[in-house]
PDB file of C-alpha atoms in Angstrom:
ATOM      1  CA  MET A   1     -32.537   6.443   0.122  1.00 85.00           C
ATOM      2  CA  LEU A   2     -30.899   4.735  -2.831  1.00 89.00           C
ATOM      3  CA  ILE A   3     -28.014   2.396  -2.008  1.00 90.00           C
ATOM      4  CA  THR A   4     -25.842   1.553  -5.001  1.00 91.00           C
ATOM      5  CA  ALA A   5     -23.129  -1.109  -5.093  1.00 92.00           C
ATOM      6  CA  MET A   6     -19.860   0.533  -6.128  1.00 94.00           C
ATOM      7  CA  THR A   7     -17.464  -0.887  -8.705  1.00 93.00           C
ATOM      8  CA  VAL A   8     -15.273  -2.179  -5.866  1.00 93.00           C
ATOM      9  CA  PRO A   9     -17.515  -5.004  -4.526  1.00 91.00           C
ATOM     10  CA  GLY A  10     -18.449  -4.588  -0.882  1.00 91.00           C
ATOM     11  CA  ALA A  11     -18.484  -0.772  -0.840  1.00 94.00           C
ATOM     12  CA  TYR A  12     -21.709   1.192  -1.364  1.00 94.00           C
ATOM     13  CA  ARG A  13     -22.824   4.683  -2.311  1.00 96.00           C
ATOM     14  CA  ILE A  14     -25.851   6.084  -0.442  1.00 94.00           C
ATOM     15  CA  GLU A  15     -27.958   8.827  -2.049  1.00 93.00           C
ATOM     16  CA  PRO A  16     -30.705  10.413   0.066  1.00 91.00           C
ATOM     17  CA  GLU A  17     -34.106  11.272  -1.362  1.00 87.00           C
ATOM     18  CA  PRO A  18     -34.875  14.700   0.115  1.00 86.00           C
ATOM     19  CA  ILE A  19     -38.320  16.032   0.949  1.00 89.00           C
ATOM     20  CA  THR A  20     -38.548  19.755   0.189  1.00 89.00           C
ATOM     21  CA  ASP A  21     -41.090  22.290   1.421  1.00 89.00           C
ATOM     22  CA  THR A  22     -41.228  26.018   2.287  1.00 93.00           C
ATOM     23  CA  ARG A  23     -39.006  25.458   5.352  1.00 93.00           C
ATOM     24  CA  GLY A  24     -36.190  23.795   3.413  1.00 89.00           C
ATOM     25  CA  ARG A  25     -35.265  20.119   3.051  1.00 87.00           C
ATOM     26  CA  PHE A  26     -35.294  16.924   5.088  1.00 91.00           C
ATOM     27  CA  PHE A  27     -33.660  13.585   4.279  1.00 85.00           C
ATOM     28  CA  GLU A  28     -32.584  10.373   5.929  1.00 85.00           C
ATOM     29  CA  SER A  29     -28.834   9.892   5.716  1.00 88.00           C
ATOM     30  CA  VAL A  30     -28.831   6.279   6.866  1.00 84.00           C
ATOM     31  CA  ARG A  31     -31.315   3.747   8.186  1.00 85.00           C
ATOM     32  CA  ALA A  32     -29.927   0.636   9.867  1.00 84.00           C
ATOM     33  CA  GLY A  33     -32.412  -1.845   8.386  1.00 85.00           C
ATOM     34  CA  VAL A  34     -31.968  -0.635   4.823  1.00 85.00           C
ATOM     35  CA  LEU A  35     -28.174  -0.631   5.146  1.00 85.00           C
ATOM     36  CA  LEU A  36     -28.293  -4.166   6.571  1.00 84.00           C
ATOM     37  CA  ALA A  37     -30.428  -5.320   3.673  1.00 84.00           C
ATOM     38  CA  ALA A  38     -27.933  -3.897   1.182  1.00 80.00           C
ATOM     39  CA  THR A  39     -24.693  -4.985   2.828  1.00 82.00           C
ATOM     40  CA  GLY A  40     -25.554  -8.025   4.939  1.00 79.00           C
ATOM     41  CA  ARG A  41     -23.763  -6.377   7.855  1.00 81.00           C
ATOM     42  CA  HIS A  42     -24.967  -4.931  11.140  1.00 83.00           C
ATOM     43  CA  PHE A  43     -23.436  -1.451  11.266  1.00 87.00           C
ATOM     44  CA  GLU A  44     -23.267  -0.243  14.859  1.00 90.00           C
ATOM     45  CA  VAL A  45     -21.791   3.214  15.458  1.00 93.00           C
ATOM     46  CA  ARG A  46     -19.127   3.168  18.173  1.00 95.00           C
ATOM     47  CA  GLN A  47     -17.267   6.384  17.340  1.00 97.00           C
ATOM     48  CA  VAL A  48     -17.981   9.571  15.361  1.00 97.00           C
ATOM     49  CA  ASN A  49     -15.125  11.627  13.867  1.00 98.00           C
ATOM     50  CA  TYR A  50     -14.974  14.921  11.979  1.00 98.00           C
ATOM     51  CA  SER A  51     -12.166  16.372   9.890  1.00 98.00           C
ATOM     52  CA  VAL A  52     -11.995  20.003   8.744  1.00 98.00           C
ATOM     53  CA  SER A  53      -9.674  20.725   5.811  1.00 98.00           C
ATOM     54  CA  ARG A  54      -8.376  23.617   3.752  1.00 98.00           C
ATOM     55  CA  ARG A  55      -8.905  23.562  -0.010  1.00 98.00           C
ATOM     56  CA  ASN A  56      -6.462  21.210  -1.784  1.00 98.00           C
ATOM     57  CA  THR A  57      -5.900  19.120   1.348  1.00 98.00           C
ATOM     58  CA  LEU A  58      -5.472  15.441   0.493  1.00 98.00           C
ATOM     59  CA  ARG A  59      -6.171  12.997   3.326  1.00 98.00           C
ATOM     60  CA  GLY A  60      -5.448   9.288   2.973  1.00 96.00           C
ATOM     61  CA  ILE A  61      -5.346   6.635   1.777  1.00 98.00           C
ATOM     62  CA  HIS A  62      -6.359   5.353   5.219  1.00 98.00           C
ATOM     63  CA  GLY A  63      -7.508   1.903   6.287  1.00 97.00           C
ATOM     64  CA  THR A  64      -7.495  -0.323   9.378  1.00 97.00           C
ATOM     65  CA  THR A  65      -5.862  -3.658  10.117  1.00 97.00           C
ATOM     66  CA  VAL A  66      -8.096  -6.716  10.548  1.00 96.00           C
ATOM     67  CA  PRO A  67      -8.533  -7.403  13.377  1.00 94.00           C
ATOM     68  CA  PRO A  68      -9.896  -5.155  14.780  1.00 94.00           C
ATOM     69  CA  GLY A  69     -11.227  -3.599  11.545  1.00 94.00           C
ATOM     70  CA  GLN A  70     -13.332  -0.468  11.346  1.00 95.00           C
ATOM     71  CA  GLU A  71     -16.278  -0.041   9.003  1.00 95.00           C
ATOM     72  CA  LYS A  72     -17.087   3.544   8.042  1.00 96.00           C
ATOM     73  CA  PHE A  73     -20.029   5.596   6.823  1.00 96.00           C
ATOM     74  CA  ILE A  74     -18.599   8.853   5.443  1.00 98.00           C
ATOM     75  CA  THR A  75     -20.349  12.009   4.297  1.00 97.00           C
ATOM     76  CA  CYS A  76     -19.467  15.653   3.639  1.00 98.00           C
ATOM     77  CA  VAL A  77     -21.355  18.038   5.932  1.00 97.00           C
ATOM     78  CA  ARG A  78     -19.711  21.286   4.754  1.00 98.00           C
ATOM     79  CA  GLY A  79     -17.836  22.262   1.611  1.00 98.00           C
ATOM     80  CA  ARG A  80     -17.155  19.804  -1.235  1.00 98.00           C
ATOM     81  CA  ALA A  81     -14.928  16.752  -1.525  1.00 98.00           C
ATOM     82  CA  LEU A  82     -13.641  14.356  -4.160  1.00 98.00           C
ATOM     83  CA  ASP A  83     -13.868  11.030  -2.342  1.00 98.00           C
ATOM     84  CA  ILE A  84     -12.109   7.830  -3.471  1.00 98.00           C
ATOM     85  CA  VAL A  85     -12.479   4.269  -2.173  1.00 98.00           C
ATOM     86  CA  VAL A  86      -9.747   1.690  -2.894  1.00 98.00           C
ATOM     87  CA  ASP A  87      -9.858  -2.095  -2.473  1.00 97.00           C
ATOM     88  CA  ILE A  88      -6.773  -2.882  -0.328  1.00 98.00           C
ATOM     89  CA  ARG A  89      -7.619  -6.535   0.419  1.00 97.00           C
ATOM     90  CA  ALA A  90      -4.599  -8.613  -0.543  1.00 97.00           C
ATOM     91  CA  GLY A  91      -5.764 -11.425  -2.808  1.00 95.00           C
ATOM     92  CA  SER A  92      -9.019  -9.711  -3.784  1.00 94.00           C
ATOM     93  CA  PRO A  93     -10.112 -10.050  -7.430  1.00 94.00           C
ATOM     94  CA  THR A  94     -10.468  -6.259  -7.456  1.00 95.00           C
ATOM     95  CA  PHE A  95      -7.297  -5.475  -5.473  1.00 96.00           C
ATOM     96  CA  GLY A  96      -6.208  -1.909  -6.241  1.00 97.00           C
ATOM     97  CA  HIS A  97      -9.469  -0.996  -7.980  1.00 97.00           C
ATOM     98  CA  TYR A  98     -11.143   2.251  -6.944  1.00 97.00           C
ATOM     99  CA  ASP A  99     -14.378   4.195  -7.247  1.00 97.00           C
ATOM    100  CA  VAL A 100     -14.988   7.952  -7.098  1.00 97.00           C
ATOM    101  CA  THR A 101     -17.770   9.931  -5.417  1.00 98.00           C
ATOM    102  CA  TYR A 102     -18.275  13.694  -5.291  1.00 97.00           C
ATOM    103  CA  GLN A 103     -19.677  14.658  -1.892  1.00 98.00           C
ATOM    104  CA  SER A 104     -21.364  17.820  -0.651  1.00 97.00           C
ATOM    105  CA  PRO A 105     -24.068  18.801   1.875  1.00 95.00           C
ATOM    106  CA  GLU A 106     -26.385  19.677  -1.014  1.00 93.00           C
ATOM    107  CA  THR A 107     -26.518  16.085  -2.254  1.00 93.00           C
ATOM    108  CA  GLY A 108     -26.016  14.340   1.085  1.00 95.00           C
ATOM    109  CA  THR A 109     -24.326  11.485  -0.793  1.00 96.00           C
ATOM    110  CA  ALA A 110     -22.362   9.162   1.492  1.00 96.00           C
ATOM    111  CA  VAL A 111     -20.163   6.097   1.142  1.00 97.00           C
ATOM    112  CA  TYR A 112     -20.200   2.938   3.243  1.00 96.00           C
ATOM    113  CA  LEU A 113     -16.919   1.027   3.548  1.00 95.00           C
ATOM    114  CA  PRO A 114     -16.619  -2.407   5.148  1.00 93.00           C
ATOM    115  CA  ASP A 115     -13.322  -3.794   6.400  1.00 94.00           C
ATOM    116  CA  GLY A 116     -10.594  -4.088   3.790  1.00 96.00           C
ATOM    117  CA  PHE A 117     -11.093  -0.785   2.008  1.00 97.00           C
ATOM    118  CA  GLY A 118      -8.935   2.303   1.963  1.00 98.00           C
ATOM    119  CA  HIS A 119     -10.377   5.814   1.909  1.00 98.00           C
ATOM    120  CA  ALA A 120      -9.009   9.141   0.712  1.00 98.00           C
ATOM    121  CA  PHE A 121     -10.457  12.503  -0.213  1.00 98.00           C
ATOM    122  CA  LEU A 122      -9.415  15.836  -1.658  1.00 98.00           C
ATOM    123  CA  ALA A 123     -10.994  18.976  -0.191  1.00 98.00           C
ATOM    124  CA  LEU A 124     -12.324  21.072  -3.069  1.00 98.00           C
ATOM    125  CA  THR A 125     -13.172  24.110  -0.908  1.00 98.00           C
ATOM    126  CA  ASP A 126     -11.838  25.730   2.233  1.00 98.00           C
ATOM    127  CA  ASP A 127     -13.438  24.556   5.475  1.00 98.00           C
ATOM    128  CA  THR A 128     -14.508  21.201   4.030  1.00 98.00           C
ATOM    129  CA  CYS A 129     -15.882  19.094   6.885  1.00 98.00           C
ATOM    130  CA  MET A 130     -16.214  15.312   6.636  1.00 98.00           C
ATOM    131  CA  CYS A 131     -18.162  13.174   9.104  1.00 98.00           C
ATOM    132  CA  TYR A 132     -17.126   9.562   9.776  1.00 97.00           C
ATOM    133  CA  LEU A 133     -19.436   7.138  11.559  1.00 96.00           C
ATOM    134  CA  CYS A 134     -17.227   4.255  12.711  1.00 97.00           C
ATOM    135  CA  SER A 135     -18.153   0.732  13.780  1.00 94.00           C
ATOM    136  CA  THR A 136     -15.313   0.423  16.311  1.00 95.00           C
ATOM    137  CA  GLU A 137     -13.408   2.753  18.575  1.00 96.00           C
ATOM    138  CA  TYR A 138      -9.938   3.845  17.516  1.00 96.00           C
ATOM    139  CA  VAL A 139      -7.167   1.442  18.531  1.00 96.00           C
ATOM    140  CA  PRO A 140      -3.647   2.936  18.418  1.00 96.00           C
ATOM    141  CA  GLY A 141      -1.293   1.159  16.022  1.00 95.00           C
ATOM    142  CA  THR A 142      -4.016  -0.285  13.781  1.00 97.00           C
ATOM    143  CA  MET A 143      -4.222   2.435  11.108  1.00 97.00           C
ATOM    144  CA  ILE A 144      -2.925   1.686   7.627  1.00 98.00           C
ATOM    145  CA  GLU A 145      -1.533   4.603   5.607  1.00 98.00           C
ATOM    146  CA  LEU A 146      -0.958   4.317   1.862  1.00 98.00           C
ATOM    147  CA  ASP A 147       0.319   6.838  -0.687  1.00 98.00           C
ATOM    148  CA  ALA A 148      -2.647   8.587  -2.318  1.00 98.00           C
ATOM    149  CA  LEU A 149      -0.306   9.609  -5.166  1.00 98.00           C
ATOM    150  CA  ASP A 150       0.844   6.034  -5.826  1.00 98.00           C
ATOM    151  CA  PRO A 151       1.624   6.097  -9.586  1.00 97.00           C
ATOM    152  CA  ASP A 152       0.451   2.501 -10.027  1.00 97.00           C
ATOM    153  CA  LEU A 153      -2.980   3.358  -8.607  1.00 97.00           C
ATOM    154  CA  ALA A 154      -3.115   6.587 -10.664  1.00 97.00           C
ATOM    155  CA  LEU A 155      -6.081   7.946  -8.719  1.00 98.00           C
ATOM    156  CA  PRO A 156      -7.847  10.754 -10.650  1.00 98.00           C
ATOM    157  CA  TRP A 157      -7.238  13.681  -8.314  1.00 98.00           C
ATOM    158  CA  ASP A 158      -6.789  16.117 -11.238  1.00 96.00           C
ATOM    159  CA  LEU A 159      -4.439  18.275  -9.169  1.00 97.00           C
ATOM    160  CA  ALA A 160      -3.577  21.764 -10.390  1.00 94.00           C
ATOM    161  CA  GLU A 161      -0.907  22.169  -7.677  1.00 96.00           C
ATOM    162  CA  PRO A 162       0.820  19.978  -5.075  1.00 97.00           C
ATOM    163  CA  PRO A 163      -1.718  18.957  -2.417  1.00 98.00           C
ATOM    164  CA  ILE A 164      -1.487  19.706   1.297  1.00 98.00           C
ATOM    165  CA  ARG A 165      -0.679  16.449   3.102  1.00 98.00           C
ATOM    166  CA  SER A 166       0.432  15.337   6.536  1.00 98.00           C
ATOM    167  CA  VAL A 167       4.008  14.191   6.973  1.00 98.00           C
ATOM    168  CA  LYS A 168       2.765  10.656   7.630  1.00 97.00           C
ATOM    169  CA  ASP A 169       0.588  10.555   4.502  1.00 98.00           C
ATOM    170  CA  ALA A 170       3.368  11.946   2.314  1.00 98.00           C
ATOM    171  CA  ALA A 171       5.771   9.255   3.574  1.00 98.00           C
ATOM    172  CA  ALA A 172       3.297   6.371   3.285  1.00 98.00           C
ATOM    173  CA  PRO A 173       4.182   3.292   1.198  1.00 98.00           C
ATOM    174  CA  THR A 174       2.609   2.443  -2.122  1.00 98.00           C
ATOM    175  CA  LEU A 175      -0.023  -0.282  -2.249  1.00 98.00           C
ATOM    176  CA  ALA A 176       2.510  -2.744  -3.698  1.00 98.00           C
ATOM    177  CA  GLN A 177       5.054  -1.948  -0.982  1.00 98.00           C
ATOM    178  CA  ALA A 178       2.448  -2.402   1.760  1.00 98.00           C
ATOM    179  CA  ALA A 179       1.346  -5.722   0.254  1.00 97.00           C
ATOM    180  CA  GLU A 180       4.941  -6.966   0.048  1.00 97.00           C
ATOM    181  CA  ALA A 181       5.500  -5.994   3.704  1.00 97.00           C
ATOM    182  CA  GLY A 182       2.364  -7.860   4.805  1.00 97.00           C
ATOM    183  CA  LEU A 183       0.665  -4.710   6.117  1.00 97.00           C
ATOM    184  CA  LEU A 184      -2.708  -5.198   4.399  1.00 98.00           C
ATOM    185  CA  PRO A 185      -5.826  -7.150   5.366  1.00 97.00           C
ATOM    186  CA  THR A 186      -6.551 -10.172   3.193  1.00 96.00           C
ATOM    187  CA  TYR A 187      -9.558 -11.033   1.089  1.00 95.00           C
ATOM    188  CA  GLN A 188     -10.097 -14.083   3.305  1.00 94.00           C
ATOM    189  CA  GLN A 189     -10.301 -11.859   6.400  1.00 93.00           C
ATOM    190  CA  CYS A 190     -12.909  -9.547   4.880  1.00 88.00           C
ATOM    191  CA  PRO A 191     -14.662 -11.091   1.868  1.00 73.00           C
ATOM    192  CA  THR A 192     -17.467  -9.389  -0.017  1.00 68.00           C
ATOM    193  CA  ARG A 193     -20.834  -9.983   1.625  1.00 58.00           C
ATOM    194  CA  PRO A 194     -23.803 -10.785  -0.676  1.00 48.00           C
ATOM    195  CA  LEU A 195     -27.147  -9.004  -0.437  1.00 37.00           C
ATOM    196  CA  SER A 196     -29.038 -10.537   2.484  1.00 40.00           C
ATOM    197  CA  LEU A 197     -32.604  -9.377   1.920  1.00 36.00           C
ATOM    198  CA  PRO A 198     -34.354  -9.198  -1.477  1.00 35.00           C
ATOM    199  CA  ASP A 199     -36.640  -6.265  -0.618  1.00 36.00           C
ATOM    200  CA  ALA A 200     -33.954  -3.660   0.102  1.00 36.00           C
ATOM    201  CA  HIS A 201     -34.251  -0.256  -1.524  1.00 38.00           C
ATOM    202  CA  VAL A 202     -31.087  -0.843  -3.513  1.00 39.00           C
ATOM    203  CA  VAL A 203     -30.242  -0.186  -7.129  1.00 38.00           C
ATOM    204  CA  GLY A 204     -27.866  -2.369  -9.133  1.00 38.00           C
ATOM    205  CA  GLU A 205     -24.130  -2.369  -9.696  1.00 40.00           C
ATOM    206  CA  SER A 206     -22.442   0.834 -10.780  1.00 38.00           C
ATOM    207  CA  SER A 207     -21.446   0.946 -14.429  1.00 31.00           C
TER     208      SER A 207
END
């Protein structure tokens, strides 16, 4: 697999290298040692979630308070999704910066998010199913919701019609409002981790 540092430092894009034969395809989605080498973090799965969405459903931006934090490894297992990662660490040099990934089962591309990052996606087809591997179990009251249509963020959803959103997502504060209210994790709580091993199968920073 190829693990690429995203333009928001600390988040990574994982691209499998499939093996194809007459039966079909096989690929590794994640390997703990390779992910550790790229991120410097031990990623232990403590909970697995799935979401199934209609076309034009917009979920997020979602994050988790620190503590307890919740790292995520996210991939699309059915349908297609426009996936966006946002740096929500107050005080970060890249606060409010984002990176975009198109996900589908055909590519198997995934994203890895450490603590301090927000996640949102737009379902591009009906029955889009996303899989979330999570490093901690869900703790009520620790989720952070931010407005995915925040005009200051100007995330490139390229919407042709109003998206389908939950009541909670539609009422969520902007990033600036959440920062002013002290709702966000800080850069000091979840700083970027450097590469820990020089022999990881990792390619360089995204351009």
